[in-house]
Amino acid sequence: MHFSTSTILALGLTLLPASILAAPSPPPVERQTSCTTIYPEYARVSQAQPVASYLPGFRISQDNGATNKNDMFIEFAVPAGSYGCQLETYFPAGYPITKSGRQDVYIYSTDRPLTRSPQGIDVSWAYSPAPVSQVGTTRFESDPATSTTKVINSFACQPTMTYRLSIGRDWSDAGNVEFVQGSGAGFRMTYNC
């Protein structure tokens, strides 16, 4: 008697207990999609007030000739062991952003974290971390009907991540961008996605 391989396989399957054949396959493993989101501390520095600290507001601007600049520093405290840090902007639908002129904002990494005093972040135009490299460029936009998220760049997470924001150095015409930076709007860092 001669049996083919398929006949032997079919015969073998009929001898298996029905409970093994009817056992359900394990459920698919769901990929974790939730991220942790944090918002930065921030400080404004003014070229016109080179040693002034604790300036109010979130404003990135310059006059014609790239003078009278106002730059922003943002800084994130990221928990140890975090991975996949992603710098983003997020604005809910209809979020107010005041803009005029040149609005291309360059984002630079810095050579050190911001300094602090009992009053808060103690940084001025003359005494601030130096930019190291440009890590992104953005324009701030808010849609009247839907939320807006823009990814600036992704990085290996560090305990302190500090960035300087400035109207693009390639532009000498006037520009201004202002909004209320806070929990739920503006710059944010997502990680552990």
Coordinates of N, CA and C in Angstrom, one line a residue:
M1 N 0.8 -1.2 0.0 CA 0.0 0.0 0.0 C 0.9 1.2 0.0
H2 N 0.6 2.2 -0.8 CA 1.4 3.4 -1.0 C 0.5 4.6 -0.6
F3 N 1.1 5.4 0.4 CA 0.4 6.6 0.9 C 1.2 7.9 0.5
S4 N 0.4 8.9 0.0 CA 1.1 10.1 -0.3 C 1.3 10.9 1.0
T5 N 2.1 11.9 0.9 CA 2.4 12.8 2.1 C 1.1 13.5 2.6
S6 N 0.3 13.9 1.6 CA -1.0 14.6 2.0 C -1.9 13.6 2.7
T7 N -1.9 12.4 2.3 CA -2.8 11.4 2.9 C -2.4 11.2 4.3
I8 N -1.1 11.0 4.5 CA -0.6 10.8 5.9 C -0.9 12.0 6.8
L9 N -0.7 13.2 6.3 CA -1.0 14.4 7.0 C -2.5 14.5 7.4
A10 N -3.4 14.2 6.4 CA -4.8 14.2 6.7 C -5.2 13.2 7.7
L11 N -4.6 12.0 7.6 CA -4.9 10.9 8.6 C -4.4 11.4 10.0
G12 N -3.2 12.0 10.1 CA -2.7 12.5 11.3 C -3.6 13.5 12.0
L13 N -4.1 14.4 11.2 CA -5.0 15.4 11.7 C -6.3 14.9 12.3
T14 N -6.8 13.8 11.7 CA -8.0 13.2 12.2 C -7.8 12.5 13.5
L15 N -6.6 12.1 13.8 CA -6.3 11.5 15.0 C -6.1 12.5 16.2
L16 N -5.9 13.7 15.9 CA -5.7 14.7 17.0 C -7.0 14.9 17.7
P17 N -6.9 15.1 19.0 CA -8.1 15.4 19.8 C -8.9 16.6 19.2
A18 N -10.1 16.6 19.3 CA -11.0 17.7 18.8 C -10.7 19.0 19.6
S19 N -10.3 18.9 20.8 CA -10.1 20.1 21.7 C -8.9 20.9 21.1
I20 N -7.9 20.2 20.6 CA -6.7 20.9 20.1 C -7.1 21.6 18.8
L21 N -7.9 20.9 17.9 CA -8.3 21.5 16.7 C -9.2 22.7 16.9
A22 N -10.0 22.7 17.9 CA -11.0 23.7 18.1 C -10.5 24.8 19.0
A23 N -9.2 24.7 19.6 CA -8.7 25.7 20.5 C -8.6 27.1 19.7
P24 N -9.0 28.1 20.4 CA -8.9 29.4 19.7 C -7.5 29.9 19.7
S25 N -7.2 30.7 18.6 CA -5.8 31.2 18.6 C -5.8 32.4 19.6
P26 N -4.6 32.7 20.0 CA -4.5 33.8 21.0 C -4.9 35.1 20.4
P27 N -5.4 36.0 21.2 CA -5.9 37.3 20.6 C -4.6 38.1 20.1
P28 N -4.8 38.9 19.1 CA -3.7 39.7 18.6 C -3.3 40.7 19.7
V29 N -2.0 40.9 19.7 CA -1.4 41.8 20.7 C -1.6 43.2 20.2
E30 N -2.3 44.1 21.0 CA -2.5 45.4 20.6 C -1.3 46.3 20.8
R31 N -1.0 47.1 19.8 CA 0.1 48.1 19.9 C -0.3 49.2 20.8
Q32 N 0.5 49.6 21.8 CA 0.2 50.7 22.6 C 0.3 52.0 21.8
T33 N -0.8 52.8 21.8 CA -0.9 54.0 21.0 C -0.9 55.2 21.8
S34 N -1.0 55.1 23.1 CA -1.0 56.3 23.9 C 0.4 56.8 24.2
C35 N 0.5 58.1 24.2 CA 1.8 58.7 24.5 C 1.7 59.6 25.7
T36 N 2.8 59.9 26.3 CA 2.8 60.8 27.4 C 3.1 62.2 26.8
T37 N 2.4 63.2 27.3 CA 2.6 64.6 26.7 C 3.0 65.5 27.9
I38 N 4.0 66.3 27.7 CA 4.4 67.3 28.7 C 4.5 68.7 27.9
Y39 N 4.3 69.7 28.7 CA 4.4 71.1 28.2 C 5.6 71.8 28.8
P40 N 6.2 72.7 28.1 CA 7.5 73.3 28.6 C 7.3 74.4 29.6
E41 N 8.4 74.7 30.3 CA 8.6 76.0 30.9 C 9.2 76.9 29.9
Y42 N 9.0 78.2 30.0 CA 9.5 79.1 28.9 C 9.9 80.4 29.4
A43 N 10.7 81.1 28.6 CA 11.2 82.4 29.0 C 11.5 83.2 27.7
R44 N 11.1 84.5 27.8 CA 11.4 85.4 26.6 C 12.6 86.2 26.9
V45 N 13.4 86.5 25.9 CA 14.6 87.4 26.0 C 14.4 88.4 24.9
S46 N 14.9 89.6 25.2 CA 14.8 90.8 24.3 C 16.1 91.4 24.0
Q47 N 16.4 91.5 22.7 CA 17.7 92.2 22.3 C 17.7 93.6 22.7
A48 N 16.6 94.3 22.8 CA 16.5 95.7 23.3 C 16.7 95.8 24.8
Q49 N 16.5 94.7 25.5 CA 16.8 94.7 27.0 C 17.7 93.6 27.3
P50 N 19.0 93.7 26.9 CA 19.9 92.6 26.9 C 20.2 91.9 28.3
V51 N 19.9 92.6 29.4 CA 20.2 92.0 30.7 C 18.9 91.8 31.5
A52 N 17.7 92.1 30.9 CA 16.4 91.9 31.6 C 16.0 90.4 31.6
S53 N 15.6 90.0 32.8 CA 15.1 88.6 33.0 C 13.6 88.7 33.3
Y54 N 12.9 87.6 33.2 CA 11.5 87.5 33.7 C 10.6 88.3 32.8
L55 N 10.8 88.4 31.5 CA 9.9 89.2 30.6 C 8.7 88.4 30.4
P56 N 7.5 89.1 30.4 CA 6.2 88.4 30.3 C 5.9 88.0 28.8
G57 N 5.0 87.1 28.7 CA 4.4 86.8 27.3 C 5.2 85.8 26.5
F58 N 4.6 85.2 25.5 CA 5.2 84.3 24.6 C 5.2 85.0 23.2
R59 N 6.3 85.6 22.8 CA 6.4 86.3 21.6 C 7.7 86.1 20.9
I60 N 7.7 85.8 19.7 CA 8.9 85.6 18.8 C 8.7 86.7 17.7
S61 N 9.7 87.6 17.7 CA 9.5 88.8 16.8 C 10.9 89.4 16.4
Q62 N 10.8 90.2 15.4 CA 11.9 91.1 15.0 C 11.4 92.2 14.2
D63 N 12.2 93.4 14.2 CA 11.9 94.5 13.4 C 12.6 94.4 12.1
N64 N 12.4 95.3 11.1 CA 13.1 95.2 9.9 C 14.6 95.3 10.1
G65 N 15.4 94.6 9.3 CA 16.8 94.6 9.5 C 17.2 93.6 10.6
A66 N 16.3 92.7 11.0 CA 16.5 91.7 12.0 C 17.0 92.3 13.3
T67 N 16.4 93.5 13.7 CA 16.8 94.2 14.9 C 15.6 94.1 15.9
N68 N 15.9 94.4 17.2 CA 14.9 94.4 18.2 C 14.2 93.1 18.3
K69 N 15.0 92.0 18.3 CA 14.5 90.7 18.3 C 14.0 90.3 19.7
N70 N 12.9 89.5 19.7 CA 12.4 88.8 20.9 C 12.5 87.3 20.6
D71 N 13.3 86.6 21.3 CA 13.4 85.1 21.2 C 12.7 84.5 22.4
M72 N 12.4 83.2 22.2 CA 11.8 82.4 23.3 C 12.7 81.2 23.6
F73 N 12.8 80.8 24.9 CA 13.4 79.6 25.2 C 12.3 78.7 25.8
I74 N 12.3 77.4 25.4 CA 11.4 76.4 26.0 C 12.2 75.3 26.5
E75 N 11.8 74.7 27.6 CA 12.6 73.7 28.3 C 11.6 72.6 28.9
F76 N 12.0 71.4 28.6 CA 11.2 70.2 29.0 C 12.0 69.4 30.0
A77 N 11.3 69.0 31.1 CA 11.9 68.1 32.1 C 11.3 66.7 31.8
V78 N 12.2 65.8 31.2 CA 11.7 64.5 30.8 C 12.1 63.4 31.8
P79 N 11.2 62.6 32.2 CA 11.6 61.6 33.2 C 12.6 60.6 32.7
A80 N 13.5 60.2 33.6 CA 14.5 59.2 33.2 C 13.9 57.9 32.7
G81 N 14.5 57.3 31.7 CA 14.0 56.0 31.2 C 13.0 56.3 30.0
S82 N 12.7 57.5 29.7 CA 11.7 57.8 28.6 C 12.4 57.6 27.3
Y83 N 11.6 57.3 26.3 CA 12.1 57.0 24.9 C 11.2 57.7 23.9
G84 N 11.8 58.0 22.7 CA 11.1 58.5 21.6 C 10.5 59.9 21.8
C85 N 11.4 60.8 22.2 CA 10.9 62.2 22.4 C 10.6 62.9 21.1
Q86 N 9.4 63.5 21.0 CA 9.0 64.2 19.7 C 8.5 65.6 20.1
L87 N 9.2 66.6 19.5 CA 8.8 68.0 19.7 C 7.7 68.3 18.7
E88 N 6.6 68.9 19.2 CA 5.5 69.2 18.4 C 4.9 70.6 18.8
T89 N 4.1 71.1 17.9 CA 3.1 72.2 18.3 C 1.7 71.6 18.1
Y90 N 0.9 72.1 19.0 CA -0.5 71.6 19.0 C -1.4 72.8 19.4
F91 N -2.4 73.1 18.5 CA -3.4 74.1 18.8 C -4.8 73.6 18.6
P92 N -5.7 73.7 19.6 CA -7.1 73.3 19.5 C -7.7 74.2 18.4
A93 N -8.8 73.7 17.9 CA -9.6 74.4 16.8 C -9.9 75.8 17.3
G94 N -9.6 76.8 16.4 CA -9.9 78.2 16.6 C -9.0 78.9 17.6
Y95 N -7.9 78.3 18.0 CA -7.0 78.9 19.0 C -6.4 80.2 18.5
P96 N -6.4 81.3 19.3 CA -6.0 82.6 18.8 C -4.4 82.6 18.7
I97 N -3.9 83.0 17.5 CA -2.5 83.2 17.3 C -2.4 84.6 16.6
T98 N -1.6 85.5 17.2 CA -1.4 86.8 16.5 C -0.2 86.7 15.7
K99 N -0.3 87.0 14.4 CA 0.8 86.9 13.4 C 0.9 88.1 12.5
S100 N 2.1 88.5 12.1 CA 2.3 89.5 11.1 C 3.7 89.4 10.5
G101 N 3.8 89.8 9.2 CA 5.1 89.8 8.6 C 5.7 88.4 8.5
R102 N 7.0 88.3 8.6 CA 7.8 87.1 8.5 C 7.4 86.2 9.7
Q103 N 7.0 84.9 9.5 CA 6.6 84.1 10.5 C 7.3 82.7 10.6
D104 N 8.4 82.6 9.8 CA 9.2 81.4 9.9 C 10.0 81.4 11.1
V105 N 9.7 80.4 12.0 CA 10.5 80.4 13.3 C 11.4 79.2 13.2
Y106 N 12.7 79.5 13.5 CA 13.7 78.4 13.6 C 13.8 78.0 15.0
I107 N 14.0 76.7 15.2 CA 14.2 76.0 16.5 C 15.6 75.5 16.6
Y108 N 16.3 75.9 17.7 CA 17.7 75.5 17.9 C 17.8 74.7 19.2
S109 N 18.7 73.7 19.2 CA 19.1 73.1 20.4 C 20.1 74.1 21.1
T110 N 20.3 73.9 22.4 CA 21.2 74.8 23.1 C 22.3 74.0 23.8
D111 N 23.3 74.8 24.2 CA 24.5 74.2 24.8 C 24.4 73.8 26.3
R112 N 23.3 74.3 26.9 CA 23.1 74.0 28.3 C 21.6 74.3 28.7
P113 N 21.2 73.8 29.8 CA 19.8 74.1 30.3 C 19.7 75.6 30.7
L114 N 18.5 76.0 31.0 CA 18.3 77.4 31.5 C 18.7 77.5 33.0
T115 N 19.1 78.6 33.4 CA 19.4 78.8 34.8 C 18.2 79.3 35.5
R116 N 18.1 79.0 36.8 CA 17.0 79.4 37.6 C 17.4 80.1 38.9
S117 N 16.4 80.9 39.4 CA 16.6 81.6 40.7 C 15.3 81.3 41.4
P118 N 15.2 81.8 42.6 CA 13.9 81.7 43.4 C 12.7 82.2 42.6
Q119 N 12.9 83.2 41.7 CA 11.8 83.8 41.0 C 11.4 83.0 39.7
G120 N 12.2 82.1 39.3 CA 11.9 81.3 38.1 C 13.1 81.2 37.2
I121 N 12.8 81.1 35.9 CA 13.9 81.0 34.9 C 14.6 82.3 34.8
D122 N 15.9 82.3 35.0 CA 16.7 83.6 35.1 C 17.6 83.6 33.8
V123 N 17.1 84.1 32.8 CA 17.8 84.2 31.5 C 17.6 85.5 30.8
S124 N 18.6 86.0 30.2 CA 18.4 87.3 29.4 C 19.1 87.1 28.1
W125 N 19.0 88.1 27.2 CA 19.6 88.1 25.9 C 21.1 87.9 26.0
A126 N 21.7 88.6 26.9 CA 23.2 88.6 27.1 C 23.7 87.4 27.9
Y127 N 22.8 86.8 28.7 CA 23.2 85.7 29.5 C 22.3 84.5 29.3
S128 N 22.4 83.8 28.2 CA 21.5 82.7 27.9 C 22.3 81.6 27.2
P129 N 21.7 80.4 27.2 CA 22.4 79.3 26.5 C 22.6 79.6 25.0
A130 N 23.7 79.2 24.5 CA 24.0 79.5 23.1 C 23.3 78.4 22.2
P131 N 22.9 78.8 21.0 CA 22.3 77.9 20.1 C 23.4 76.9 19.6
V132 N 23.1 75.7 19.4 CA 24.1 74.7 18.9 C 23.8 74.3 17.5
S133 N 22.6 73.9 17.2 CA 22.2 73.5 15.9 C 20.7 73.7 15.6
Q134 N 20.4 74.0 14.4 CA 19.0 74.2 14.1 C 18.4 72.8 14.0
V135 N 17.3 72.5 14.7 CA 16.7 71.2 14.7 C 15.3 71.2 14.1
G136 N 14.8 72.4 13.7 CA 13.5 72.5 13.0 C 13.1 73.9 12.6
T137 N 12.1 74.0 11.8 CA 11.5 75.2 11.4 C 10.0 75.0 11.4
T138 N 9.3 76.1 11.8 CA 7.8 75.9 11.8 C 7.1 77.3 11.6
R139 N 5.9 77.2 11.2 CA 5.0 78.3 11.2 C 3.8 77.9 12.1
F140 N 3.4 78.8 12.9 CA 2.3 78.5 13.8 C 0.9 78.7 13.2
E141 N 0.1 77.7 13.2 CA -1.2 77.8 12.5 C -2.3 77.2 13.4
S142 N -3.4 77.8 13.3 CA -4.6 77.3 14.0 C -5.8 77.3 13.0
D143 N -6.4 76.1 12.9 CA -7.5 76.0 11.9 C -8.8 76.3 12.7
P144 N -9.8 77.0 12.1 CA -11.0 77.3 12.8 C -11.9 76.1 13.1
A145 N -11.7 75.0 12.4 CA -12.6 73.9 12.5 C -12.0 72.7 13.2
T146 N -10.7 72.5 13.2 CA -10.1 71.3 13.7 C -8.8 71.6 14.4
S147 N -8.4 70.8 15.3 CA -7.1 70.9 15.9 C -5.9 70.8 15.0
T148 N -4.8 71.4 15.3 CA -3.6 71.4 14.4 C -2.4 70.9 15.2
T149 N -1.8 69.8 14.7 CA -0.6 69.3 15.3 C 0.5 69.3 14.2
K150 N 1.7 69.8 14.5 CA 2.8 69.7 13.6 C 4.0 69.1 14.4
V151 N 4.6 68.1 13.8 CA 5.8 67.5 14.3 C 7.0 68.3 13.9
I152 N 7.8 68.8 14.9 CA 9.1 69.6 14.6 C 10.2 68.6 14.3
N153 N 10.5 67.7 15.2 CA 11.6 66.7 15.1 C 11.5 65.7 16.2
S154 N 12.2 64.6 16.0 CA 12.2 63.5 17.0 C 13.7 63.4 17.5
F155 N 13.8 63.1 18.8 CA 15.1 63.0 19.5 C 15.2 61.9 20.4
A156 N 16.4 61.5 20.8 CA 16.7 60.6 21.9 C 16.3 61.5 23.2
C157 N 15.6 60.9 24.1 CA 15.2 61.7 25.3 C 16.4 62.0 26.2
Q158 N 16.4 63.2 26.7 CA 17.4 63.6 27.7 C 16.6 64.1 28.9
P159 N 17.2 64.1 30.1 CA 16.4 64.6 31.3 C 16.0 66.1 31.1
T160 N 16.8 66.9 30.5 CA 16.4 68.3 30.2 C 16.7 68.6 28.8
M161 N 15.6 69.1 28.1 CA 15.7 69.4 26.7 C 15.3 70.8 26.5
T162 N 16.3 71.6 26.0 CA 16.1 73.1 25.9 C 16.3 73.5 24.5
Y163 N 15.4 74.5 24.1 CA 15.4 75.0 22.7 C 15.3 76.5 22.7
R164 N 15.9 77.1 21.7 CA 15.7 78.6 21.5 C 14.9 78.8 20.2
L165 N 13.9 79.7 20.2 CA 13.1 79.9 19.1 C 13.3 81.3 18.6
S166 N 13.5 81.5 17.3 CA 13.8 82.8 16.8 C 13.3 82.9 15.4
I167 N 12.9 84.2 15.0 CA 12.5 84.4 13.6 C 13.8 84.0 12.8
G168 N 13.6 83.3 11.7 CA 14.7 82.7 10.9 C 15.8 83.7 10.6
R169 N 17.0 83.2 10.8 CA 18.2 84.1 10.7 C 18.4 84.4 9.2
D170 N 17.7 83.7 8.3 CA 17.9 84.0 6.9 C 17.0 85.2 6.4
W171 N 16.2 85.7 7.3 CA 15.2 86.8 7.0 C 15.6 88.1 7.8
S172 N 15.5 89.2 7.1 CA 15.8 90.5 7.7 C 14.5 91.3 7.8
D173 N 13.4 90.9 7.2 CA 12.2 91.7 7.3 C 11.5 91.4 8.7
A174 N 10.6 92.3 9.0 CA 9.9 92.3 10.3 C 9.0 91.1 10.4
G175 N 8.8 90.5 11.6 CA 7.9 89.4 11.8 C 7.5 89.3 13.2
N176 N 6.3 88.8 13.5 CA 5.8 88.6 14.9 C 4.9 87.5 15.0
V177 N 5.1 86.7 16.0 CA 4.1 85.6 16.4 C 3.9 85.6 17.9
E178 N 2.7 85.6 18.3 CA 2.3 85.6 19.7 C 1.1 84.7 20.0
F179 N 1.2 84.0 21.1 CA 0.1 83.2 21.5 C 0.3 82.8 23.0
V180 N -0.8 82.3 23.6 CA -0.6 81.9 25.0 C -0.2 80.4 25.0
Q181 N 1.1 80.3 25.4 CA 1.7 78.9 25.6 C 1.2 78.4 26.9
G182 N 0.7 77.2 26.9 CA 0.2 76.6 28.2 C -0.1 75.1 28.0
S183 N -0.6 74.5 29.1 CA -1.0 73.1 29.0 C -2.2 73.0 28.1
G184 N -2.0 72.3 27.0 CA -3.1 72.1 26.0 C -3.0 72.9 24.8
A185 N -2.0 73.8 24.7 CA -1.8 74.6 23.5 C -0.3 75.1 23.4
G186 N 0.2 75.1 22.1 CA 1.5 75.6 21.9 C 2.5 74.4 21.7
F187 N 3.7 74.6 22.2 CA 4.7 73.6 22.2 C 4.4 72.5 23.2
R188 N 4.8 71.2 22.8 CA 4.7 70.1 23.7 C 5.7 69.1 23.3
M189 N 6.0 68.1 24.2 CA 6.9 67.0 23.9 C 6.1 65.7 24.2
T190 N 6.0 64.8 23.2 CA 5.4 63.5 23.5 C 6.5 62.5 23.5
Y191 N 6.3 61.4 24.3 CA 7.3 60.4 24.4 C 6.6 59.1 24.9
N192 N 7.4 58.0 24.9 CA 6.9 56.7 25.3 C 5.7 56.2 24.4
C193 N 5.7 56.5 23.1 CA 4.6 56.1 22.3 C 4.7 54.7 21.8

